[in-house]
Coordinates of C-alpha atoms in Angstrom, one line a residue:
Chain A
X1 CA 0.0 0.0 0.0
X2 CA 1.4 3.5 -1.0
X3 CA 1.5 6.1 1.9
X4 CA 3.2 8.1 4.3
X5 CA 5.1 6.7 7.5
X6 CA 5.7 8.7 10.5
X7 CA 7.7 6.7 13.2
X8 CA 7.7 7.0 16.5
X9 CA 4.2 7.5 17.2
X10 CA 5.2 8.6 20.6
X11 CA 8.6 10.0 21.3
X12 CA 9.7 11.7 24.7
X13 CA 13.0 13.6 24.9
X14 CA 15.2 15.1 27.6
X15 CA 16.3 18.1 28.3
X16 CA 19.3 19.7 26.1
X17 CA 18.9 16.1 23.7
X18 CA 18.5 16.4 19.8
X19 CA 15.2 13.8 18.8
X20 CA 14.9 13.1 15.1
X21 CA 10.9 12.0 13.6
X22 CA 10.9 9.5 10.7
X23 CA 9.1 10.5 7.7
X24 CA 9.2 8.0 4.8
X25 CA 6.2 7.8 1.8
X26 CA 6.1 5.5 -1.0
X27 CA 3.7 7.5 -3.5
X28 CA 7.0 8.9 -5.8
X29 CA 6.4 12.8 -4.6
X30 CA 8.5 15.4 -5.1
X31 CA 7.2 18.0 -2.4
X32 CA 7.1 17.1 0.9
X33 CA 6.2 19.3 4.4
X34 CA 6.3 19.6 8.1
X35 CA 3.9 20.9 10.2
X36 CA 3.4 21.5 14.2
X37 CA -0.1 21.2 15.7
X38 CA -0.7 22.7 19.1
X39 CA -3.8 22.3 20.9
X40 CA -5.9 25.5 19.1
X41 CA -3.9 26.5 16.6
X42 CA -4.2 24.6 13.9
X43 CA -1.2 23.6 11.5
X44 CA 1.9 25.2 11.5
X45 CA 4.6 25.0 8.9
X46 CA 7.8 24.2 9.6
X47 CA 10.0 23.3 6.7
X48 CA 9.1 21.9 3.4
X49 CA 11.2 20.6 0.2
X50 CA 9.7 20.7 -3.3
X51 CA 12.7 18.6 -4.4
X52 CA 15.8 16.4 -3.2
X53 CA 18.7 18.5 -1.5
X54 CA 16.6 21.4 -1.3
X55 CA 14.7 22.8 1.6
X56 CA 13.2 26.0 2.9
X57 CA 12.3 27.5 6.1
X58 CA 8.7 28.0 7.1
X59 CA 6.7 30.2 9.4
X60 CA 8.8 28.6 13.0
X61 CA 11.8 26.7 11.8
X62 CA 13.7 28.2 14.5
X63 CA 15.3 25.0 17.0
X64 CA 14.4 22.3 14.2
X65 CA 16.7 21.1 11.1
X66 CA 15.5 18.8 8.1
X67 CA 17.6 17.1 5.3
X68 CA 16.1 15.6 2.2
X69 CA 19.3 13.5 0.7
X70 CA 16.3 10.7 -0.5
X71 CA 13.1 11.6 -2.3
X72 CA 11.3 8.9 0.0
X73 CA 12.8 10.6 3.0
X74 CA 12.5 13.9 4.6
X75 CA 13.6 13.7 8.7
X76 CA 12.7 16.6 11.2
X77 CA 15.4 17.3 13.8
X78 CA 13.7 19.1 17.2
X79 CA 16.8 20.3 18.7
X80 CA 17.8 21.6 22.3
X81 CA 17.1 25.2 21.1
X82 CA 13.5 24.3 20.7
X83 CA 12.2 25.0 24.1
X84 CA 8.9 24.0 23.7
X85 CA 9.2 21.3 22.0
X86 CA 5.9 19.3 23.4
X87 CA 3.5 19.0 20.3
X88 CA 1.5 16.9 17.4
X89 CA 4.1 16.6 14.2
X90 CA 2.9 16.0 10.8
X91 CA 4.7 15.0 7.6
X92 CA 2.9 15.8 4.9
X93 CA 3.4 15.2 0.7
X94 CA 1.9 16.2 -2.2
X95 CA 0.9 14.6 -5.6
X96 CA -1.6 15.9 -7.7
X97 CA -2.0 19.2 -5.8
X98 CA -3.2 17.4 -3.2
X99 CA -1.1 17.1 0.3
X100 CA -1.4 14.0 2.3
X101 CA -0.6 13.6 6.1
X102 CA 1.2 10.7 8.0
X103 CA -0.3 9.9 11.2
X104 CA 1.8 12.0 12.8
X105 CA 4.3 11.7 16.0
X106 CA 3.5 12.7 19.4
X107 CA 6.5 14.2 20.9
X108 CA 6.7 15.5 25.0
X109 CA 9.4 16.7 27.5
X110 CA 10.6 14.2 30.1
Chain B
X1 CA -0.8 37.2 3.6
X2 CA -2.8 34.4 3.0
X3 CA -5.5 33.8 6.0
X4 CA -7.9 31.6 7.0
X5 CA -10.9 32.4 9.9
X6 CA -12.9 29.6 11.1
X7 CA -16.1 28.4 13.1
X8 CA -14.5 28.4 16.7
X9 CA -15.5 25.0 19.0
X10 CA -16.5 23.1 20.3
X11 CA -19.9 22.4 18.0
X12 CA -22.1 20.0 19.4
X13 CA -25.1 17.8 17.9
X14 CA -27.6 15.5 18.2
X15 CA -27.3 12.5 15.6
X16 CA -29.4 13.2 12.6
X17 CA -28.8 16.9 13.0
X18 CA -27.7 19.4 10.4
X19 CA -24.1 20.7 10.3
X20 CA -22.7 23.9 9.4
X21 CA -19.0 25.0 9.8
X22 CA -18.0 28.7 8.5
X23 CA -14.9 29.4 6.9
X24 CA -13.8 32.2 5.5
X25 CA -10.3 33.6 3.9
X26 CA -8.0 35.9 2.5
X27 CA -5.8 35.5 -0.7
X28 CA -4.5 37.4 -3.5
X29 CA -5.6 36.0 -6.8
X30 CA -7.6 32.5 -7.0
X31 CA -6.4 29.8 -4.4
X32 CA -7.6 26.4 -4.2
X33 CA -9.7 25.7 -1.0
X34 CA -10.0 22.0 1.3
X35 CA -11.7 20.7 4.1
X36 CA -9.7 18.1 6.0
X37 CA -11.0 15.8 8.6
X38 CA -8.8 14.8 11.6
X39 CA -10.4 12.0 13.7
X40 CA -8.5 11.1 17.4
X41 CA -4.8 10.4 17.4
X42 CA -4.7 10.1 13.8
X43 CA -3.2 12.2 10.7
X44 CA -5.3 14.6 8.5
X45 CA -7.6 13.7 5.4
X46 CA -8.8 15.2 2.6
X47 CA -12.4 15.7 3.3
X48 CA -13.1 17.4 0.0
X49 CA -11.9 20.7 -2.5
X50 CA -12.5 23.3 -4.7
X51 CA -9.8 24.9 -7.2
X52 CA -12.2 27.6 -8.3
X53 CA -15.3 30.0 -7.8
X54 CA -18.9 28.3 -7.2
X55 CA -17.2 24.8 -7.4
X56 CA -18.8 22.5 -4.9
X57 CA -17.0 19.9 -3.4
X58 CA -18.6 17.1 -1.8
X59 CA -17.6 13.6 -0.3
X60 CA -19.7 11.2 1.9
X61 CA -22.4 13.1 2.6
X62 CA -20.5 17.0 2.7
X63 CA -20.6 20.0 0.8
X64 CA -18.6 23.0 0.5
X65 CA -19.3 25.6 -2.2
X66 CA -16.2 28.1 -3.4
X67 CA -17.8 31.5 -2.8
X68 CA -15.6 34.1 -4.3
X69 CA -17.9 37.0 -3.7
X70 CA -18.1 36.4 0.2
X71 CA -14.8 34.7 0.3
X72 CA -16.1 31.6 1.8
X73 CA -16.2 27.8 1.8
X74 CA -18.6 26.7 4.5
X75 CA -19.1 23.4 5.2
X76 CA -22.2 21.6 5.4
X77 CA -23.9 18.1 5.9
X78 CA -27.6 17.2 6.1
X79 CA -27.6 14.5 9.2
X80 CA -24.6 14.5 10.8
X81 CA -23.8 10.1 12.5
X82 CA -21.4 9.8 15.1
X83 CA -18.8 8.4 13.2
X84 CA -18.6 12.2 11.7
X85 CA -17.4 13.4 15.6
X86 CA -13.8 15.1 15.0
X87 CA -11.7 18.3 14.0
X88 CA -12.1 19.7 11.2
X89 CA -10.0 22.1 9.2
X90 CA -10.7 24.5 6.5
X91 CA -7.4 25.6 4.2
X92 CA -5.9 27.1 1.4
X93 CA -3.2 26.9 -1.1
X94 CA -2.2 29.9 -3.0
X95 CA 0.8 31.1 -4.7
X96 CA 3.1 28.6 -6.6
X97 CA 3.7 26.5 -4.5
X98 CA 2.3 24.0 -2.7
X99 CA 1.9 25.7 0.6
X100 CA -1.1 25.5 2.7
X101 CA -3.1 28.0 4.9
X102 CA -5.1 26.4 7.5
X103 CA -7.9 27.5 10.1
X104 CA -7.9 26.4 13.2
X105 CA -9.2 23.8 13.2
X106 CA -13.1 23.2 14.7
X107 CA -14.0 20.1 16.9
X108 CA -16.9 18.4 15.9
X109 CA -19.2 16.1 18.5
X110 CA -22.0 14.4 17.7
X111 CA -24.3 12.6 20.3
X112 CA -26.2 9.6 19.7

């Protein structure tokens, strides 16, 4: 079946530790996207790449990194300068002018 | 910048009922406009779309009509089950790119 893979579905990190979220999708798309969802706010973006080895920043990049060396690949790095880091991330990608989600990760503060 | 405004939550309703979710938005030029569906613990769906003025788009029972005039794409269903009870998310994409705009998302219950 073609789709879109988050893994961890629940990930907890410690203080000052860099976590990295899995996002892998098998439907042969170029663009792909991260979002944050907080309780209330809706979707945010946080980096998307429209091709392979190229990325750009979105509306609160700040304390995360992304690389996209595969197209089938596209990791999100929360680092320790995120300091709220406890929130619902979605990977996203997009065929046909359509995006489609993963079923996101669940990451919290220990 | 691209905005979008919608129906603040919690709506609750009776099974059976009729549903109506506003959205509303800003954009320069034409965007395209979607509902998506998030149910409990789980990523989004596409609930349904509209690239262009007075399209409807429907799917399983909703409709949303592309309203250029009032800028809107309001979401409705005749009898609303149970199984409709989650968030629900009006966006849009404009520009070139693939970029979307989202609302805030309005939770959805529906009581038996």
């Amino acid at each position: 079946d073609g789709g879109i893979t988050q893994s961890p579905k629940y990930l907890f990190r410690k203080e000052g530790q860099n976590v990295t979220l899995s996002c892998e999708q098998n439907l042969n798309h170029d663009a792909m996207y991260w979002y944050r969802q907080d309780p209330g706010q809706g979707l945010r973006l946080i980096y998307y790449s429209q091709i392979v080895n190229d990325f750009q920043k979105g509306d609160i990049a700040e304390g995360y990194s992304v690389s996209r060396e595969k197209k089938e690949s596209f990791p999100l790095t929360v680092t320790s300068a995120q300091k709220n880091p406890t929130a619902f991330y979605l990977c996203a990608s997009v065929g046909g002018n359509i995006q489609y989600f993963g079923a996101g990760t669940r990451l919290s503060v220990l | 910048g691209n905005s979008v405004t919608q129906m603040e939550g919690p709506v609750t309703l009776s099974e059976e009922a009729f549903l109506t979710i506003n959205c509303t938005y800003t954009a320069t030029g034409y965007p395209s406009l979607f509902w998506y569906v998030q149910y409990p613990g789980e990523g989004l769906q596409l609930l349904l779309k509209a690239t262009k003025a007075d399209d409807k788009g429907s799917n399983k029972g909703f409709e949303a009509t592309y309203r250029k005039e009032t800028t809107s794409f309001h979401l409705e269903k005749g009898s609303v089950q149970v199984s409709d009870s989650a968030v629900y998310f009006c966006a849009l994409r404009g520009g070139s790119n693939y970029k979307l705009t989202f609302g805030k998302g309005t939770l959805l219950t529906v009581n038996p």
